[in-house]
């Protein structure tokens, strides 16, 4: 069970980011799956620019599965690691057609069998399009969890387990989005905006920067 400090942190963050949500733009589970694969080591804003055009051309799993890899690579090139991402996206959609009747599976066990899909991507899908409670540990959730001592592990999958233990299950998805929003907007990687941080008094991080430190 969470201690009082953690409860207070989560409550303050929930109030500070009531609009916390997913930044990637998508209309279907397949679009979110592809966008999340492209978002590895890339900003969501860059991915949104790329998918704005990409999703006009590729609409179904068949469209992606039939893509020419060299052409697809160039279409997603600006997201970085484009060769691997193209290979994984095409292979992923082929498997969705062959094993899941062209539909993105709605459970963790099946999702993580897809090429390029780890627990983070699977949990993004489960929480945001399949209405399940899930904690997706991206770089922002990982950083904030460490700075606020919500988790200790260096392994994102273990951080997920630690967060699952301290956050009530009915709030896993929402609180994960709230922690991510805090990381994007305030507790940013290089220069956190500690003077405007709602949990500054509860933060013991060495990364804390305040004008009165
Ligand atoms: S005080 Fe600074 S380092 Fe600590 S949580 Fe707030 S923004 Fe992040």
PDB file of C-alpha atoms and ligand atoms in Angstrom:
ATOM      1  CA  UNK A   1       0.000   0.000   0.000  1.00  0.00           C
ATOM      2  CA  UNK A   2       1.265   3.516  -0.755  1.00  0.00           C
ATOM      3  CA  UNK A   3       2.563   5.579   2.139  1.00  0.00           C
ATOM      4  CA  UNK A   4       1.184   9.040   2.889  1.00  0.00           C
ATOM      5  CA  UNK A   5       3.917  10.809   0.935  1.00  0.00           C
ATOM      6  CA  UNK A   6       3.190   8.820  -2.214  1.00  0.00           C
ATOM      7  CA  UNK A   7      -0.562   9.278  -1.798  1.00  0.00           C
ATOM      8  CA  UNK A   8      -0.040  13.033  -1.508  1.00  0.00           C
ATOM      9  CA  UNK A   9       2.220  13.114  -4.586  1.00  0.00           C
ATOM     10  CA  UNK A  10      -0.310  11.218  -6.712  1.00  0.00           C
ATOM     11  CA  UNK A  11      -3.184  13.352  -5.482  1.00  0.00           C
ATOM     12  CA  UNK A  12      -1.343  16.617  -6.253  1.00  0.00           C
ATOM     13  CA  UNK A  13      -0.302  15.411  -9.705  1.00  0.00           C
ATOM     14  CA  UNK A  14      -3.857  14.245 -10.499  1.00  0.00           C
ATOM     15  CA  UNK A  15      -5.131  17.744  -9.653  1.00  0.00           C
ATOM     16  CA  UNK A  16      -2.341  19.482 -11.602  1.00  0.00           C
ATOM     17  CA  UNK A  17      -2.854  17.539 -14.852  1.00  0.00           C
ATOM     18  CA  UNK A  18      -6.586  16.794 -15.153  1.00  0.00           C
ATOM     19  CA  UNK A  19      -6.246  16.804 -18.946  1.00  0.00           C
ATOM     20  CA  UNK A  20      -3.382  14.279 -19.034  1.00  0.00           C
ATOM     21  CA  UNK A  21      -3.756  12.031 -22.036  1.00  0.00           C
ATOM     22  CA  UNK A  22      -1.911  10.379 -24.823  1.00  0.00           C
ATOM     23  CA  UNK A  23       0.000  12.789 -27.095  1.00  0.00           C
ATOM     24  CA  UNK A  24       0.243  10.494 -30.120  1.00  0.00           C
ATOM     25  CA  UNK A  25      -2.562  11.110 -32.606  1.00  0.00           C
ATOM     26  CA  UNK A  26      -4.592   8.096 -33.735  1.00  0.00           C
ATOM     27  CA  UNK A  27      -8.101   7.056 -34.696  1.00  0.00           C
ATOM     28  CA  UNK A  28      -7.868   3.254 -34.442  1.00  0.00           C
ATOM     29  CA  UNK A  29      -5.984   0.660 -32.362  1.00  0.00           C
ATOM     30  CA  UNK A  30      -3.838  -0.097 -35.431  1.00  0.00           C
ATOM     31  CA  UNK A  31      -2.870   3.565 -35.826  1.00  0.00           C
ATOM     32  CA  UNK A  32      -1.896   3.794 -32.154  1.00  0.00           C
ATOM     33  CA  UNK A  33       0.112   0.581 -32.449  1.00  0.00           C
ATOM     34  CA  UNK A  34       2.057   1.891 -35.459  1.00  0.00           C
ATOM     35  CA  UNK A  35       2.515   5.338 -33.882  1.00  0.00           C
ATOM     36  CA  UNK A  36       3.851   3.769 -30.672  1.00  0.00           C
ATOM     37  CA  UNK A  37       6.349   1.634 -32.603  1.00  0.00           C
ATOM     38  CA  UNK A  38       7.528   4.782 -34.422  1.00  0.00           C
ATOM     39  CA  UNK A  39       7.759   6.716 -31.145  1.00  0.00           C
ATOM     40  CA  UNK A  40      10.702   4.684 -29.798  1.00  0.00           C
ATOM     41  CA  UNK A  41      13.652   7.081 -29.346  1.00  0.00           C
ATOM     42  CA  UNK A  42      11.631   9.849 -31.022  1.00  0.00           C
ATOM     43  CA  UNK A  43       9.388  12.675 -29.832  1.00  0.00           C
ATOM     44  CA  UNK A  44       5.631  12.222 -30.058  1.00  0.00           C
ATOM     45  CA  UNK A  45       5.417  15.544 -31.925  1.00  0.00           C
ATOM     46  CA  UNK A  46       7.725  14.253 -34.680  1.00  0.00           C
ATOM     47  CA  UNK A  47       5.741  11.005 -34.904  1.00  0.00           C
ATOM     48  CA  UNK A  48       2.477  12.971 -35.228  1.00  0.00           C
ATOM     49  CA  UNK A  49       3.927  14.901 -38.169  1.00  0.00           C
ATOM     50  CA  UNK A  50       4.959  11.681 -39.904  1.00  0.00           C
ATOM     51  CA  UNK A  51       1.715   9.791 -39.238  1.00  0.00           C
ATOM     52  CA  UNK A  52      -0.439  12.678 -40.460  1.00  0.00           C
ATOM     53  CA  UNK A  53       0.684  11.746 -43.981  1.00  0.00           C
ATOM     54  CA  UNK A  54       1.363   8.050 -43.366  1.00  0.00           C
ATOM     55  CA  UNK A  55      -2.149   7.211 -42.141  1.00  0.00           C
ATOM     56  CA  UNK A  56      -3.703   8.698 -45.281  1.00  0.00           C
ATOM     57  CA  UNK A  57      -1.849   6.127 -47.358  1.00  0.00           C
ATOM     58  CA  UNK A  58      -1.901   3.097 -45.010  1.00  0.00           C
ATOM     59  CA  UNK A  59      -5.261   2.414 -43.409  1.00  0.00           C
ATOM     60  CA  UNK A  60      -5.451  -1.320 -42.691  1.00  0.00           C
ATOM     61  CA  UNK A  61      -3.077  -4.021 -41.476  1.00  0.00           C
ATOM     62  CA  UNK A  62      -3.059  -5.288 -45.077  1.00  0.00           C
ATOM     63  CA  UNK A  63      -1.891  -1.885 -46.345  1.00  0.00           C
ATOM     64  CA  UNK A  64       1.087  -1.932 -43.942  1.00  0.00           C
ATOM     65  CA  UNK A  65       1.818  -5.634 -44.539  1.00  0.00           C
ATOM     66  CA  UNK A  66       1.951  -5.031 -48.313  1.00  0.00           C
ATOM     67  CA  UNK A  67       4.207  -1.966 -48.030  1.00  0.00           C
ATOM     68  CA  UNK A  68       7.506  -2.021 -49.862  1.00  0.00           C
ATOM     69  CA  UNK A  69      10.106  -1.882 -47.120  1.00  0.00           C
ATOM     70  CA  UNK A  70      12.446   0.533 -48.940  1.00  0.00           C
ATOM     71  CA  UNK A  71       9.575   2.949 -49.641  1.00  0.00           C
ATOM     72  CA  UNK A  72       8.204   2.666 -46.089  1.00  0.00           C
ATOM     73  CA  UNK A  73      11.668   3.295 -44.645  1.00  0.00           C
ATOM     74  CA  UNK A  74      11.842   6.636 -46.418  1.00  0.00           C
ATOM     75  CA  UNK A  75       8.319   7.574 -45.318  1.00  0.00           C
ATOM     76  CA  UNK A  76       9.233   7.143 -41.638  1.00  0.00           C
ATOM     77  CA  UNK A  77      12.904   8.060 -41.917  1.00  0.00           C
ATOM     78  CA  UNK A  78      12.704  11.209 -39.773  1.00  0.00           C
ATOM     79  CA  UNK A  79      11.575   9.188 -36.720  1.00  0.00           C
ATOM     80  CA  UNK A  80      15.045   7.587 -36.508  1.00  0.00           C
ATOM     81  CA  UNK A  81      15.980   3.888 -36.402  1.00  0.00           C
ATOM     82  CA  UNK A  82      13.814   3.731 -39.509  1.00  0.00           C
ATOM     83  CA  UNK A  83      15.117   0.432 -40.905  1.00  0.00           C
ATOM     84  CA  UNK A  84      14.187  -1.511 -37.778  1.00  0.00           C
ATOM     85  CA  UNK A  85      10.926   0.349 -37.330  1.00  0.00           C
ATOM     86  CA  UNK A  86       9.908  -0.338 -40.954  1.00  0.00           C
ATOM     87  CA  UNK A  87      10.832  -4.021 -40.638  1.00  0.00           C
ATOM     88  CA  UNK A  88       8.930  -4.369 -37.346  1.00  0.00           C
ATOM     89  CA  UNK A  89       5.827  -2.481 -38.510  1.00  0.00           C
ATOM     90  CA  UNK A  90       5.489  -4.597 -41.650  1.00  0.00           C
ATOM     91  CA  UNK A  91       6.194  -7.877 -39.794  1.00  0.00           C
ATOM     92  CA  UNK A  92       3.825  -6.864 -37.011  1.00  0.00           C
ATOM     93  CA  UNK A  93       0.965  -6.242 -39.458  1.00  0.00           C
ATOM     94  CA  UNK A  94       1.656  -9.529 -41.268  1.00  0.00           C
ATOM     95  CA  UNK A  95       1.326 -11.357 -37.946  1.00  0.00           C
ATOM     96  CA  UNK A  96      -1.870  -9.445 -37.091  1.00  0.00           C
ATOM     97  CA  UNK A  97      -3.369 -10.690 -40.373  1.00  0.00           C
ATOM     98  CA  UNK A  98      -2.116 -14.267 -40.055  1.00  0.00           C
ATOM     99  CA  UNK A  99      -2.838 -14.844 -36.366  1.00  0.00           C
ATOM    100  CA  UNK A 100      -5.424 -12.290 -35.315  1.00  0.00           C
ATOM    101  CA  UNK A 101      -7.741 -11.907 -38.346  1.00  0.00           C
ATOM    102  CA  UNK A 102      -6.400  -8.444 -39.119  1.00  0.00           C
ATOM    103  CA  UNK A 103      -7.359  -7.033 -35.699  1.00  0.00           C
ATOM    104  CA  UNK A 104      -4.946  -5.718 -33.079  1.00  0.00           C
ATOM    105  CA  UNK A 105      -5.227  -8.141 -30.126  1.00  0.00           C
ATOM    106  CA  UNK A 106      -6.614  -6.664 -26.911  1.00  0.00           C
ATOM    107  CA  UNK A 107      -4.559  -8.584 -24.358  1.00  0.00           C
ATOM    108  CA  UNK A 108      -0.983  -8.342 -23.118  1.00  0.00           C
ATOM    109  CA  UNK A 109       0.009 -11.948 -23.846  1.00  0.00           C
ATOM    110  CA  UNK A 110      -0.833 -11.676 -27.567  1.00  0.00           C
ATOM    111  CA  UNK A 111       0.366  -8.100 -27.994  1.00  0.00           C
ATOM    112  CA  UNK A 112       3.894  -8.834 -26.759  1.00  0.00           C
ATOM    113  CA  UNK A 113       4.274 -11.624 -29.349  1.00  0.00           C
ATOM    114  CA  UNK A 114       4.169  -8.981 -32.110  1.00  0.00           C
ATOM    115  CA  UNK A 115       7.512  -7.813 -33.563  1.00  0.00           C
ATOM    116  CA  UNK A 116       8.614  -4.496 -32.088  1.00  0.00           C
ATOM    117  CA  UNK A 117       5.999  -4.628 -29.323  1.00  0.00           C
ATOM    118  CA  UNK A 118       7.231  -4.753 -25.725  1.00  0.00           C
ATOM    119  CA  UNK A 119       5.345  -4.259 -22.493  1.00  0.00           C
ATOM    120  CA  UNK A 120       5.383  -0.463 -22.821  1.00  0.00           C
ATOM    121  CA  UNK A 121       3.725  -0.460 -26.245  1.00  0.00           C
ATOM    122  CA  UNK A 122       1.292  -3.191 -25.195  1.00  0.00           C
ATOM    123  CA  UNK A 123       0.305  -1.245 -22.073  1.00  0.00           C
ATOM    124  CA  UNK A 124      -0.209   1.964 -24.089  1.00  0.00           C
ATOM    125  CA  UNK A 125      -2.684   0.033 -26.251  1.00  0.00           C
ATOM    126  CA  UNK A 126      -4.407  -1.684 -23.322  1.00  0.00           C
ATOM    127  CA  UNK A 127      -4.838   1.547 -21.359  1.00  0.00           C
ATOM    128  CA  UNK A 128      -5.723   3.947 -24.135  1.00  0.00           C
ATOM    129  CA  UNK A 129      -7.803   1.992 -26.644  1.00  0.00           C
ATOM    130  CA  UNK A 130      -8.958  -1.167 -24.899  1.00  0.00           C
ATOM    131  CA  UNK A 131     -10.165   0.463 -21.670  1.00  0.00           C
ATOM    132  CA  UNK A 132      -8.020  -1.687 -19.387  1.00  0.00           C
ATOM    133  CA  UNK A 133      -5.948  -0.610 -16.410  1.00  0.00           C
ATOM    134  CA  UNK A 134      -2.297  -0.549 -17.480  1.00  0.00           C
ATOM    135  CA  UNK A 135       0.940   1.259 -16.688  1.00  0.00           C
ATOM    136  CA  UNK A 136       3.121   2.072 -19.689  1.00  0.00           C
ATOM    137  CA  UNK A 137       6.600   3.059 -18.540  1.00  0.00           C
ATOM    138  CA  UNK A 138       8.028   5.425 -21.145  1.00  0.00           C
ATOM    139  CA  UNK A 139      11.063   7.658 -20.656  1.00  0.00           C
ATOM    140  CA  UNK A 140       8.990  10.359 -18.877  1.00  0.00           C
ATOM    141  CA  UNK A 141       7.250   7.979 -16.470  1.00  0.00           C
ATOM    142  CA  UNK A 142      10.597   6.304 -15.771  1.00  0.00           C
ATOM    143  CA  UNK A 143      12.367   9.607 -15.003  1.00  0.00           C
ATOM    144  CA  UNK A 144       9.627  11.043 -12.778  1.00  0.00           C
ATOM    145  CA  UNK A 145       9.212   7.754 -10.911  1.00  0.00           C
ATOM    146  CA  UNK A 146      12.894   7.837 -10.022  1.00  0.00           C
ATOM    147  CA  UNK A 147      13.052  11.524  -9.123  1.00  0.00           C
ATOM    148  CA  UNK A 148      10.040  11.206  -6.841  1.00  0.00           C
ATOM    149  CA  UNK A 149      11.222   7.849  -5.422  1.00  0.00           C
ATOM    150  CA  UNK A 150       8.104   6.059  -6.606  1.00  0.00           C
ATOM    151  CA  UNK A 151      10.338   3.320  -8.035  1.00  0.00           C
ATOM    152  CA  UNK A 152      13.959   2.248  -7.765  1.00  0.00           C
ATOM    153  CA  UNK A 153      14.672  -0.266 -10.498  1.00  0.00           C
ATOM    154  CA  UNK A 154      16.690   0.546 -13.624  1.00  0.00           C
ATOM    155  CA  UNK A 155      14.566  -1.890 -15.603  1.00  0.00           C
ATOM    156  CA  UNK A 156      11.380  -0.248 -16.984  1.00  0.00           C
ATOM    157  CA  UNK A 157       9.447  -3.526 -16.679  1.00  0.00           C
ATOM    158  CA  UNK A 158      10.299  -3.680 -12.980  1.00  0.00           C
ATOM    159  CA  UNK A 159       9.375   0.012 -12.570  1.00  0.00           C
ATOM    160  CA  UNK A 160       5.984  -0.974 -14.015  1.00  0.00           C
ATOM    161  CA  UNK A 161       5.639  -3.616 -11.277  1.00  0.00           C
ATOM    162  CA  UNK A 162       6.702  -1.147  -8.580  1.00  0.00           C
ATOM    163  CA  UNK A 163       4.133   1.411  -9.762  1.00  0.00           C
ATOM    164  CA  UNK A 164       1.456  -1.283  -9.933  1.00  0.00           C
ATOM    165  CA  UNK A 165       2.098  -1.972  -6.259  1.00  0.00           C
ATOM    166  CA  UNK A 166       1.770   1.637  -5.074  1.00  0.00           C
ATOM    167  CA  UNK A 167      -1.035   2.880  -7.349  1.00  0.00           C
ATOM    168  CA  UNK A 168      -4.552   1.495  -6.790  1.00  0.00           C
ATOM    169  CA  UNK A 169      -5.431  -0.683  -9.802  1.00  0.00           C
ATOM    170  CA  UNK A 170      -8.476   1.376 -10.754  1.00  0.00           C
ATOM    171  CA  UNK A 171      -6.139   4.351 -11.346  1.00  0.00           C
ATOM    172  CA  UNK A 172      -3.230   2.653 -13.159  1.00  0.00           C
ATOM    173  CA  UNK A 173      -4.002   4.099 -16.593  1.00  0.00           C
ATOM    174  CA  UNK A 174      -4.970   7.586 -15.402  1.00  0.00           C
ATOM    175  CA  UNK A 175      -2.106   8.014 -12.926  1.00  0.00           C
ATOM    176  CA  UNK A 176       0.415   6.756 -15.456  1.00  0.00           C
ATOM    177  CA  UNK A 177      -0.767   9.438 -17.901  1.00  0.00           C
ATOM    178  CA  UNK A 178      -0.608  12.024 -15.106  1.00  0.00           C
ATOM    179  CA  UNK A 179       2.981  11.050 -14.176  1.00  0.00           C
ATOM    180  CA  UNK A 180       3.906  11.184 -17.881  1.00  0.00           C
ATOM    181  CA  UNK A 181       2.330  14.641 -18.243  1.00  0.00           C
ATOM    182  CA  UNK A 182       4.350  15.876 -15.254  1.00  0.00           C
ATOM    183  CA  UNK A 183       7.507  14.577 -16.955  1.00  0.00           C
ATOM    184  CA  UNK A 184       6.734  16.243 -20.283  1.00  0.00           C
ATOM    185  CA  UNK A 185       5.544  19.585 -18.983  1.00  0.00           C
ATOM    186  CA  UNK A 186       7.386  20.233 -15.705  1.00  0.00           C
ATOM    187  CA  UNK A 187       9.824  17.545 -14.586  1.00  0.00           C
ATOM    188  CA  UNK A 188      11.601  17.677 -17.920  1.00  0.00           C
ATOM    189  CA  UNK A 189      14.835  15.786 -18.456  1.00  0.00           C
ATOM    190  CA  UNK A 190      17.471  18.502 -18.719  1.00  0.00           C
ATOM    191  CA  UNK A 191      16.165  21.422 -16.697  1.00  0.00           C
ATOM    192  CA  UNK A 192      13.144  20.525 -14.601  1.00  0.00           C
ATOM    193  CA  UNK A 193      10.866  23.470 -13.831  1.00  0.00           C
ATOM    194  CA  UNK A 194      11.041  22.881 -10.094  1.00  0.00           C
ATOM    195  CA  UNK A 195       9.884  26.382  -9.129  1.00  0.00           C
ATOM    196  CA  UNK A 196       6.500  25.636 -10.671  1.00  0.00           C
ATOM    197  CA  UNK A 197       6.305  22.011  -9.553  1.00  0.00           C
ATOM    198  CA  UNK A 198       3.299  21.088  -7.399  1.00  0.00           C
ATOM    199  CA  UNK A 199       5.219  18.322  -5.620  1.00  0.00           C
ATOM    200  CA  UNK A 200       8.439  20.247  -5.095  1.00  0.00           C
ATOM    201  CA  UNK A 201       8.185  20.072  -1.291  1.00  0.00           C
ATOM    202  CA  UNK A 202       7.875  16.289  -1.473  1.00  0.00           C
ATOM    203  CA  UNK A 203      10.779  15.827  -3.887  1.00  0.00           C
ATOM    204  CA  UNK A 204      14.224  14.816  -2.643  1.00  0.00           C
ATOM    205  CA  UNK A 205      15.806  14.411  -6.060  1.00  0.00           C
ATOM    206  CA  UNK A 206      19.389  15.496  -6.703  1.00  0.00           C
ATOM    207  CA  UNK A 207      18.093  16.811 -10.043  1.00  0.00           C
ATOM    208  CA  UNK A 208      15.918  19.373  -8.287  1.00  0.00           C
ATOM    209  CA  UNK A 209      16.695  22.954  -9.325  1.00  0.00           C
ATOM    210  CA  UNK A 210      15.111  25.765  -7.334  1.00  0.00           C
ATOM    211  CA  UNK A 211      16.075  29.413  -7.049  1.00  0.00           C
ATOM    212  CA  UNK A 212      16.233  29.017  -3.281  1.00  0.00           C
ATOM    213  CA  UNK A 213      18.131  25.717  -3.155  1.00  0.00           C
TER     214      UNK A 213
HETATM  215  S1  LIG B   1      10.899  19.331  -7.788  1.00  0.00           S
HETATM  216 FE1  LIG B   1      11.862  19.303  -9.810  1.00  0.00          FE
HETATM  217  S2  LIG B   1      12.892  17.329  -9.958  1.00  0.00           S
HETATM  218 FE2  LIG B   1      11.406  17.194  -8.267  1.00  0.00          FE
HETATM  219  S3  LIG B   1       9.525  16.384  -9.208  1.00  0.00           S
HETATM  220 FE3  LIG B   1       9.368  18.594  -9.238  1.00  0.00          FE
HETATM  221  S4  LIG B   1      10.139  19.204 -11.251  1.00  0.00           S
HETATM  222 FE4  LIG B   1      10.846  17.111 -10.875  1.00  0.00          FE
END
